PDB file of C-alpha atoms in Angstrom:
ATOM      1  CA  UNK A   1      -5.110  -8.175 -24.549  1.00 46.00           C
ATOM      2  CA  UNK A   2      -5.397  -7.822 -20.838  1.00 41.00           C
ATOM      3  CA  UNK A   3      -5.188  -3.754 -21.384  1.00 47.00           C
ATOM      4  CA  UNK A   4      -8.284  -3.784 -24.000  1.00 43.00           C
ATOM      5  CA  UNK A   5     -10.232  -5.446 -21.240  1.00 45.00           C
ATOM      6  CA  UNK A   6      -8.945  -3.891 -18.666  1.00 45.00           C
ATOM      7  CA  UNK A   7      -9.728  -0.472 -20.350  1.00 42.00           C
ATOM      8  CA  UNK A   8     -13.323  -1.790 -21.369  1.00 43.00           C
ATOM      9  CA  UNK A   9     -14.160  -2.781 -17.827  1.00 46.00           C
ATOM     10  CA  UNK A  10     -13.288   0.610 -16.570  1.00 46.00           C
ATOM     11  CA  UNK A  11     -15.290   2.193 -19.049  1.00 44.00           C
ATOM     12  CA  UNK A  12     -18.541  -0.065 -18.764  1.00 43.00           C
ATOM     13  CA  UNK A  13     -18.210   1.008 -14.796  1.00 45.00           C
ATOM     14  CA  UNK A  14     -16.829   4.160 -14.430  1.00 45.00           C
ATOM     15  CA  UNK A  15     -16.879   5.616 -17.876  1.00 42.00           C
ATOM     16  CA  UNK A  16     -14.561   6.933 -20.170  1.00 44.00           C
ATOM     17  CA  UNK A  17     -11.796   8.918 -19.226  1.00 49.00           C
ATOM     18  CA  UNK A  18     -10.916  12.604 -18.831  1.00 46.00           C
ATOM     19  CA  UNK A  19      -8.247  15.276 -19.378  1.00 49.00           C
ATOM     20  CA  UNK A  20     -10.267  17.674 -17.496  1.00 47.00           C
ATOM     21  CA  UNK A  21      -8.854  19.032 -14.511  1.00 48.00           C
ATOM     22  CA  UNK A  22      -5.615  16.993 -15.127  1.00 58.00           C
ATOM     23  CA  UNK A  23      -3.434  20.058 -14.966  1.00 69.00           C
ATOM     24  CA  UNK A  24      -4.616  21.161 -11.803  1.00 81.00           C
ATOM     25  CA  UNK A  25      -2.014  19.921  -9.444  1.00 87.00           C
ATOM     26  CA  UNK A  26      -3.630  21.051  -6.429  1.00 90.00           C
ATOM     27  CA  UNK A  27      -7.031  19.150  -7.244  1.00 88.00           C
ATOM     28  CA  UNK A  28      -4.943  16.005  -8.600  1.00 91.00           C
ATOM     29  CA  UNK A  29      -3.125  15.985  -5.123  1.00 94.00           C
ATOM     30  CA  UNK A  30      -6.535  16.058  -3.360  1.00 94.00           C
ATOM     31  CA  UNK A  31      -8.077  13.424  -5.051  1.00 93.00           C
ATOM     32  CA  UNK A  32      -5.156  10.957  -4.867  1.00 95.00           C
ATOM     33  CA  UNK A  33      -5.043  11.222  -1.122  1.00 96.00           C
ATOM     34  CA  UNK A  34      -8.933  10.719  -1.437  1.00 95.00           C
ATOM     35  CA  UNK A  35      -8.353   7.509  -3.130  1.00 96.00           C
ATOM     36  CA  UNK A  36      -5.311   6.119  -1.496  1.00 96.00           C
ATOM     37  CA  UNK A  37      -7.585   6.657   1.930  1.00 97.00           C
ATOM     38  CA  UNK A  38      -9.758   4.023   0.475  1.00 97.00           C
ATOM     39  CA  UNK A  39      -7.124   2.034  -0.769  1.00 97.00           C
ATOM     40  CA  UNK A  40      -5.066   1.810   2.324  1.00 97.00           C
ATOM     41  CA  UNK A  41      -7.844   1.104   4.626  1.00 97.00           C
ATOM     42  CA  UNK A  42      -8.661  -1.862   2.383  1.00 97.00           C
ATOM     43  CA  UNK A  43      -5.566  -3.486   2.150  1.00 97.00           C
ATOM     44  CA  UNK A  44      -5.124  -2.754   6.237  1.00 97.00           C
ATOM     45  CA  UNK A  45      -8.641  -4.493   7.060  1.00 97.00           C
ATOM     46  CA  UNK A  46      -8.590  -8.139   7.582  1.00 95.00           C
ATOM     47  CA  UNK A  47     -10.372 -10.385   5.186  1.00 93.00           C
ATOM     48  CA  UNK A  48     -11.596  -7.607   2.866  1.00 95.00           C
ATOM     49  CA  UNK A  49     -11.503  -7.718  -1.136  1.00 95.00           C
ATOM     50  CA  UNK A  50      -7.876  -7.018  -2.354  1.00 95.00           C
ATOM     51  CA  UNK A  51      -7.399  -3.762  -3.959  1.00 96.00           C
ATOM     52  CA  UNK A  52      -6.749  -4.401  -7.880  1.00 94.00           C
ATOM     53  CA  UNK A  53      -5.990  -0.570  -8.640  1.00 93.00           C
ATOM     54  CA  UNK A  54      -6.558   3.147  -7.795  1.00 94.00           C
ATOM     55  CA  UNK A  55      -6.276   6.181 -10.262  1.00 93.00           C
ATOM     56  CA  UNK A  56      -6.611   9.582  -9.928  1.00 92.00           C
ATOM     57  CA  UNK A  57      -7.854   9.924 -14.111  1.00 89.00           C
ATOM     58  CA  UNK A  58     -11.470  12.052 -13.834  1.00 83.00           C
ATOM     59  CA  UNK A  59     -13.988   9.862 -15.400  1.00 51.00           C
ATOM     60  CA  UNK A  60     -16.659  10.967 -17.773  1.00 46.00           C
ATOM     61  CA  UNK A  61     -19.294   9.983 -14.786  1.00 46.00           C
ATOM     62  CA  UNK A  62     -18.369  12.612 -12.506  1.00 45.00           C
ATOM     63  CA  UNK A  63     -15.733  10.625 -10.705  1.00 50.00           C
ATOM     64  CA  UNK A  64     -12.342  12.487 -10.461  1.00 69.00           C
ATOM     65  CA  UNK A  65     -10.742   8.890  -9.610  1.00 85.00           C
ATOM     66  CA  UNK A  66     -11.642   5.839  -8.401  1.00 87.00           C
ATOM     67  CA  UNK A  67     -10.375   2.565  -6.841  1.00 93.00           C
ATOM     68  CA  UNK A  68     -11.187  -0.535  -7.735  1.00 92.00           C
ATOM     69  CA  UNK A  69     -11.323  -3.917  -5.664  1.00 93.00           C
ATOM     70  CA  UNK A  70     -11.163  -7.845  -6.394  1.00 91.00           C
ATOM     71  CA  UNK A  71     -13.839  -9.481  -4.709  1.00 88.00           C
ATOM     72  CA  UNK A  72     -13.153 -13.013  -2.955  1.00 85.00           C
ATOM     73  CA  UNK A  73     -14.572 -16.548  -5.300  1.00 84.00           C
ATOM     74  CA  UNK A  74     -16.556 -16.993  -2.338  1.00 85.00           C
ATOM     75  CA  UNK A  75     -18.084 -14.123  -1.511  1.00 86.00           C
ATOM     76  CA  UNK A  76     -18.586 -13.316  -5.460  1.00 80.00           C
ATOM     77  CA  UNK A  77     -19.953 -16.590  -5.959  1.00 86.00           C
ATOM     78  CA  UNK A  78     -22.396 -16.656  -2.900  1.00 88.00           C
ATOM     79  CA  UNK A  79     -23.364 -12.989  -2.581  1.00 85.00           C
ATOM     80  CA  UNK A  80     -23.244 -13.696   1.189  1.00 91.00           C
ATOM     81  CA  UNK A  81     -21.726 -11.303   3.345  1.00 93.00           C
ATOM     82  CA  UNK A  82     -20.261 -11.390   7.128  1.00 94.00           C
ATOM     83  CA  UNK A  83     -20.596  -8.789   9.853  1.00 95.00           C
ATOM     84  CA  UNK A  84     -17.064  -8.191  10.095  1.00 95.00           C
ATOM     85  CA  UNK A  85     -16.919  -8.002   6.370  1.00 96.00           C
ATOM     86  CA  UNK A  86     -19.621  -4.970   6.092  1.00 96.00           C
ATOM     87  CA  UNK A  87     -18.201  -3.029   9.375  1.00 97.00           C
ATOM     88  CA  UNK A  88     -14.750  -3.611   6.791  1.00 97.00           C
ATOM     89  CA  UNK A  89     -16.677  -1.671   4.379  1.00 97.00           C
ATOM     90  CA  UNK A  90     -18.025   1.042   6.075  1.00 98.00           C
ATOM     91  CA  UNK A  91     -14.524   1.777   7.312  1.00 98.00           C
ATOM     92  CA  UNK A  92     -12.772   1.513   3.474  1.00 97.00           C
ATOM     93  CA  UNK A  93     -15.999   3.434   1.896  1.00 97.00           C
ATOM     94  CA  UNK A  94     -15.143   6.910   4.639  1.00 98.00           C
ATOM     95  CA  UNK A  95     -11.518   6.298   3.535  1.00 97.00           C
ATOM     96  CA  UNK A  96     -11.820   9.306   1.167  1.00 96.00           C
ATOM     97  CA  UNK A  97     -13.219  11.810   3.809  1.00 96.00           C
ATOM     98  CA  UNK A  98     -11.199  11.009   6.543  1.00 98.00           C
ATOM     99  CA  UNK A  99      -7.768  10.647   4.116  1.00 97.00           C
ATOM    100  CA  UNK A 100      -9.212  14.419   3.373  1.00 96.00           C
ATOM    101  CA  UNK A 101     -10.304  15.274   6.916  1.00 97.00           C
ATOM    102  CA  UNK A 102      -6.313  14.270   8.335  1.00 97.00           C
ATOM    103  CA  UNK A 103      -4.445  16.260   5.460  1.00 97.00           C
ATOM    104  CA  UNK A 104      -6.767  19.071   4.951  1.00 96.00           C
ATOM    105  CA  UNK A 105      -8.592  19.937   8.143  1.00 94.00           C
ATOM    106  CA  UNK A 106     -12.102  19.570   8.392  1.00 89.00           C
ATOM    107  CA  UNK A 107     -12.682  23.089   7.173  1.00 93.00           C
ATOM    108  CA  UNK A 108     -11.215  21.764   3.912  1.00 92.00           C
ATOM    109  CA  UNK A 109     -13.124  18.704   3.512  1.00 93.00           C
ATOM    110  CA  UNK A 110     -14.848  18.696  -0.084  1.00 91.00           C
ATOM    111  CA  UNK A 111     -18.313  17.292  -1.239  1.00 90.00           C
ATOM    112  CA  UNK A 112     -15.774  14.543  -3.136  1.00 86.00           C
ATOM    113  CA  UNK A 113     -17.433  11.430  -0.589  1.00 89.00           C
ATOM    114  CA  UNK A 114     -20.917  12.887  -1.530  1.00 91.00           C
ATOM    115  CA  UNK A 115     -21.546   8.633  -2.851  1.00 91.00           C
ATOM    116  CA  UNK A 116     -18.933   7.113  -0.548  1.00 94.00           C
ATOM    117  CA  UNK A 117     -21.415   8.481   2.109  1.00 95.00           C
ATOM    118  CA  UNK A 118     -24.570   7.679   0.527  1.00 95.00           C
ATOM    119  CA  UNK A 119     -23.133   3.724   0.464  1.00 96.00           C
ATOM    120  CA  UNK A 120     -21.947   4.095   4.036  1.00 97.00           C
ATOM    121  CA  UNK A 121     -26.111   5.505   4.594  1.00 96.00           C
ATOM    122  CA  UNK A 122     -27.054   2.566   2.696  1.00 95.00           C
ATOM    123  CA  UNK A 123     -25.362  -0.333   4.301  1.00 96.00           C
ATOM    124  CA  UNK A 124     -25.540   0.726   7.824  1.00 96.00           C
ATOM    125  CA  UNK A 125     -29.000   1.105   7.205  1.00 94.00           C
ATOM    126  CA  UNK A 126     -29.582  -2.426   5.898  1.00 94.00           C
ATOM    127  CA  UNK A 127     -27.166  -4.064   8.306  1.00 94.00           C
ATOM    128  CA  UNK A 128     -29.743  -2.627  11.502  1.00 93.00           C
ATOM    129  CA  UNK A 129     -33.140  -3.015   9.379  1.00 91.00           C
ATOM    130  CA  UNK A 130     -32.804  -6.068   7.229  1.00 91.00           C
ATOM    131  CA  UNK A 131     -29.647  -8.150   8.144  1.00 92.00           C
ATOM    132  CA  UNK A 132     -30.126  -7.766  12.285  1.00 90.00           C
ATOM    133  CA  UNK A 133     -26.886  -6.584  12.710  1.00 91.00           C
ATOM    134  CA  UNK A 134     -27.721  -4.457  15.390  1.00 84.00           C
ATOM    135  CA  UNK A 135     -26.898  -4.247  19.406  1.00 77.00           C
ATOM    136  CA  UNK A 136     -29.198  -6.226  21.719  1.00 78.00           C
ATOM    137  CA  UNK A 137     -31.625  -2.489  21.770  1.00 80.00           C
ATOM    138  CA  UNK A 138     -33.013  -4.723  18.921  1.00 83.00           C
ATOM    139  CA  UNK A 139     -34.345  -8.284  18.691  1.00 79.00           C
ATOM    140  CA  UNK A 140     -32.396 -10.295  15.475  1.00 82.00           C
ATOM    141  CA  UNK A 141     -35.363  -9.216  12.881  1.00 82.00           C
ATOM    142  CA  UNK A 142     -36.362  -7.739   9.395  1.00 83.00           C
ATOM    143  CA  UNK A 143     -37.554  -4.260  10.198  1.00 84.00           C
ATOM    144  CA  UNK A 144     -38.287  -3.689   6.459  1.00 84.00           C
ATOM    145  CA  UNK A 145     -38.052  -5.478   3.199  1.00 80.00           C
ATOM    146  CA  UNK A 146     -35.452  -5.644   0.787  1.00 77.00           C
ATOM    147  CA  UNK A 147     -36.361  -3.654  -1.912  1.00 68.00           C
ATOM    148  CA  UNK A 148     -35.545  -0.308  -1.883  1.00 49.00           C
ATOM    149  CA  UNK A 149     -36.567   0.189   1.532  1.00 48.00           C
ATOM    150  CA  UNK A 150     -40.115  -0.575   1.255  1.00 50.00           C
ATOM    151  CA  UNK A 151     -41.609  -1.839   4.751  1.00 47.00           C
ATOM    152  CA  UNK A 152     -42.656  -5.928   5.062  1.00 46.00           C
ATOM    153  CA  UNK A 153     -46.396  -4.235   5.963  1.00 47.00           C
ATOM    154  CA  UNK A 154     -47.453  -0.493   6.358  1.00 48.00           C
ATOM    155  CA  UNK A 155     -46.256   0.527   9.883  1.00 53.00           C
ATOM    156  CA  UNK A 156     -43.837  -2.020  10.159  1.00 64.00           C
ATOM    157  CA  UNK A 157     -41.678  -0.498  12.882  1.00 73.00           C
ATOM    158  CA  UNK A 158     -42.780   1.568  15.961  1.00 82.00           C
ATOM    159  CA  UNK A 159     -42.129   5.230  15.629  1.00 85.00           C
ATOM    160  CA  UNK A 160     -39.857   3.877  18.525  1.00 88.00           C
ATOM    161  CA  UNK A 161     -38.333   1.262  16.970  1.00 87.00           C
ATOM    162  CA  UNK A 162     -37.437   3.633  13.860  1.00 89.00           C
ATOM    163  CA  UNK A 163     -35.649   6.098  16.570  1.00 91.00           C
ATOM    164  CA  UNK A 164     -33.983   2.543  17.262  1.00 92.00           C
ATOM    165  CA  UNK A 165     -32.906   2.127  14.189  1.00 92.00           C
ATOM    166  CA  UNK A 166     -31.775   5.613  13.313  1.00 93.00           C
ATOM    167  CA  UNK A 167     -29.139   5.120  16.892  1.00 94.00           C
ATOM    168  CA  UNK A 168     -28.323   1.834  15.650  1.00 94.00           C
ATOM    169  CA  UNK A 169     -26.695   3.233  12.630  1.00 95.00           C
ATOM    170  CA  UNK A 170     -25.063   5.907  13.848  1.00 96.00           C
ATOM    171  CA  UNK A 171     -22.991   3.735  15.990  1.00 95.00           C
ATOM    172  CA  UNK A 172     -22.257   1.625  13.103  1.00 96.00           C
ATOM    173  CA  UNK A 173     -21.234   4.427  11.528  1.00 97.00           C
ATOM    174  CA  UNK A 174     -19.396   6.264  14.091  1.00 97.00           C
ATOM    175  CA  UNK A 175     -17.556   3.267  15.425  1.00 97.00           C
ATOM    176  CA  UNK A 176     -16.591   2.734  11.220  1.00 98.00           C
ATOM    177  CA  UNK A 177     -15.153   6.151  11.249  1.00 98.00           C
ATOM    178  CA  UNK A 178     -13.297   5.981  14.297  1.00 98.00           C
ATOM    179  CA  UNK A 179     -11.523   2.656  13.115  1.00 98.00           C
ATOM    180  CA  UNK A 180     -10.645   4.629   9.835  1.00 98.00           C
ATOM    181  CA  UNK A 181      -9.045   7.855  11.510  1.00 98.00           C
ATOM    182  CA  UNK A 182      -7.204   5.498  13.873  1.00 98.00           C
ATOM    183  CA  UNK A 183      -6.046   3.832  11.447  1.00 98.00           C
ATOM    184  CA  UNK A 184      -5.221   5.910   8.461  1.00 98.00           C
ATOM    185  CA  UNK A 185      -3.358   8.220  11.119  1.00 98.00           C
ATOM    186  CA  UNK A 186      -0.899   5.289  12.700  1.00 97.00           C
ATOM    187  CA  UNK A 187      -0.259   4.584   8.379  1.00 98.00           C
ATOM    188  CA  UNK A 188       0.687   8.400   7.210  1.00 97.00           C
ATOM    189  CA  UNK A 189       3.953   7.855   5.962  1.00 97.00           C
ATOM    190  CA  UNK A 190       1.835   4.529   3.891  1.00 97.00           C
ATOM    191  CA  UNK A 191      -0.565   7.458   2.722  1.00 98.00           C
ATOM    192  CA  UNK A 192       1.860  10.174   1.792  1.00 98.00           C
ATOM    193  CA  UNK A 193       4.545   7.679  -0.170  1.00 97.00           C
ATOM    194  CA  UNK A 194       0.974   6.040  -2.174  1.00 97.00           C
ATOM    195  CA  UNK A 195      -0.434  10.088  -2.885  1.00 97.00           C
ATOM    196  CA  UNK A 196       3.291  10.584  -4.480  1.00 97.00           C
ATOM    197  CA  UNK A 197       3.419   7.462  -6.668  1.00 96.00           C
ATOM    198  CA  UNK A 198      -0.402   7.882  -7.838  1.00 95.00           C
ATOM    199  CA  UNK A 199       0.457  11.563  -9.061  1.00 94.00           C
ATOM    200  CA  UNK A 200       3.650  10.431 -10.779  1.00 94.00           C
ATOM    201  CA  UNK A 201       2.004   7.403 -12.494  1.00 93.00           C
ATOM    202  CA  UNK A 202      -1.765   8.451 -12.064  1.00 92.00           C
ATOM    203  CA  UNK A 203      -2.661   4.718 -12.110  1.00 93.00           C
ATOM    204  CA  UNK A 204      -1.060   2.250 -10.224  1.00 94.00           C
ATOM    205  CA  UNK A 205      -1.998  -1.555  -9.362  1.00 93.00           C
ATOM    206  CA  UNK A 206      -2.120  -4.031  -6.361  1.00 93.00           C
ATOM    207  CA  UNK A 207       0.954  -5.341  -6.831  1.00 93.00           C
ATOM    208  CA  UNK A 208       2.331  -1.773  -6.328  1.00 95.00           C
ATOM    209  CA  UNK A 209       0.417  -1.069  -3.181  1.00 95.00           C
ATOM    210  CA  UNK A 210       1.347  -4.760  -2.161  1.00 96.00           C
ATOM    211  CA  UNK A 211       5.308  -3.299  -2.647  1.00 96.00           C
ATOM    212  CA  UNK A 212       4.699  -0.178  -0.514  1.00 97.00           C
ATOM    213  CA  UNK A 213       2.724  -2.381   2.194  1.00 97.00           C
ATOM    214  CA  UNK A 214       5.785  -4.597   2.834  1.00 96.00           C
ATOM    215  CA  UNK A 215       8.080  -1.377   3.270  1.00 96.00           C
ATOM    216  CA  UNK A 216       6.048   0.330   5.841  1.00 96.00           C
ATOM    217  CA  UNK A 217       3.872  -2.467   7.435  1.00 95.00           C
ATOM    218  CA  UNK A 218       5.792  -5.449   6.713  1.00 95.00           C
ATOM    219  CA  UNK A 219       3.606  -7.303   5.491  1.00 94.00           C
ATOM    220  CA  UNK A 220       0.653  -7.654   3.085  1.00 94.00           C
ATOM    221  CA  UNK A 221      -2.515  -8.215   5.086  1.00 94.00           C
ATOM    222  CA  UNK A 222      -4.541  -9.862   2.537  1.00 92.00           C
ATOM    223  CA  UNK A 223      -2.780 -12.018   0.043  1.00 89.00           C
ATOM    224  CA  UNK A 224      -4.013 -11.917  -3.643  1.00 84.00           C
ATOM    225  CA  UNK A 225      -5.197 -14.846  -4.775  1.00 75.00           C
ATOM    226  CA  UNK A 226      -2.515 -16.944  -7.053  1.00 65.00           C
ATOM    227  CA  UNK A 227      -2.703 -16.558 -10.454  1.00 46.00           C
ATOM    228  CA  UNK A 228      -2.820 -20.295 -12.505  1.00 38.00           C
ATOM    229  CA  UNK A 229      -1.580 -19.846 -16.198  1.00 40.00           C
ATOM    230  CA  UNK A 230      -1.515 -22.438 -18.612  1.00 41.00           C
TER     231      UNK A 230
END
């Protein structure tokens, strides 16, 4: 049945689910928003991979929720990725922190986007130094090889050129972030109605984020595919 794969899926990625911390309603509320941050700034960013579903059940990995995305046939199927479609996910992967950063304070931020932030490291990083996704401070070439971040030849890049690189990022970064706050801010009553329904339920799907989408934006941003049955 679509549950026993569903539920196999989760636990091949994610692991197997927990009842620790489930009674902690304080913890359960931070995590949701942490989760509906990524899952609103998904479905609010043009083009990017439609969010399938977001839970706030702590996973046997560490996680203490997670949300889960449907990439495009295309972009599955090619493994190519745009420029606008990676500055998308740099914005979706600080969801968590700045969801957090807006409802908490920054005094209350947790360690919780310790691996959202390592992924927004990692991408930002391969955007500038492999991909030549970078401002004209840097000419449209492969800085250092794919794999693992190994240089193309020792010294590859000028100490300068690495200082390059290292600004390069940031901005990618910081202009990421601001285009989260901004817009996870202007969508707070989206935030606060999706944190309610995720601790009622604890799991919800796309098609219940598509429902809240039309009652406070108007509109779903990125259609789901259709779905051809026999």
């Amino acid at each position: 049945t679509f549950d026993e794969i569903d539920y196999a899926i989760d636990r091949l990625t994610v692991g197997l689910a927990k009842t620790t911390g489930m009674n902690n309603p304080s913890r359960q509320r931070l995590v949701a928003y942490h989760e509906a941050g990524h899952a609103i700034m998904a479905a609010l960013t043009e083009g990017y991979d439609t969010v399938a579903k977001l839970t706030i059940i702590p996973r046997s990995n560490g996680a203490g929720g997670f949300t889960l995305f449907t990439p495009s046939e295309d972009r599955a199927e090619s493994g190519m990725y745009s420029y606008k479609f990676l500055k998308g996910q740099l914005a979706v992967a600080l969801g968590g922190r700045v969801a957090e950063e807006l409802v908490y304070g920054g005094e209350e931020v947790t360690t919780g986007a310790s691996n959202d932030l390592q992924q927004v490291r990692n991408i930002a990083r391969r955007m500038v130094a492999q991909w030549g996704f970078s401002s004209d401070a840097l000419s449209p070439t492969a800085w250092e090889a794919a794999d693992a971040g190994q240089q193309m030849m020792p010294q590859s890049a000028s100490e300068q050129t690495e200082s390059t690189i290292d600004a390069e990022v940031a901005k990618l970064v910081n202009d990421a972030y601001q285009v989260c706050r901004e817009t996870i801010a202007q969508n707070r009553p989206l935030l606060d109605a999706l944190v309610e329904e995720l601790l009622e339920c604890e799991t919800i799907d796309g098609t219940d984020l598509d429902r809240l989408l039309e009652k406070f934006v108007g509109k779903v941003v990125n259609p789901r595919p259709e779905v051809v049955t026999a």
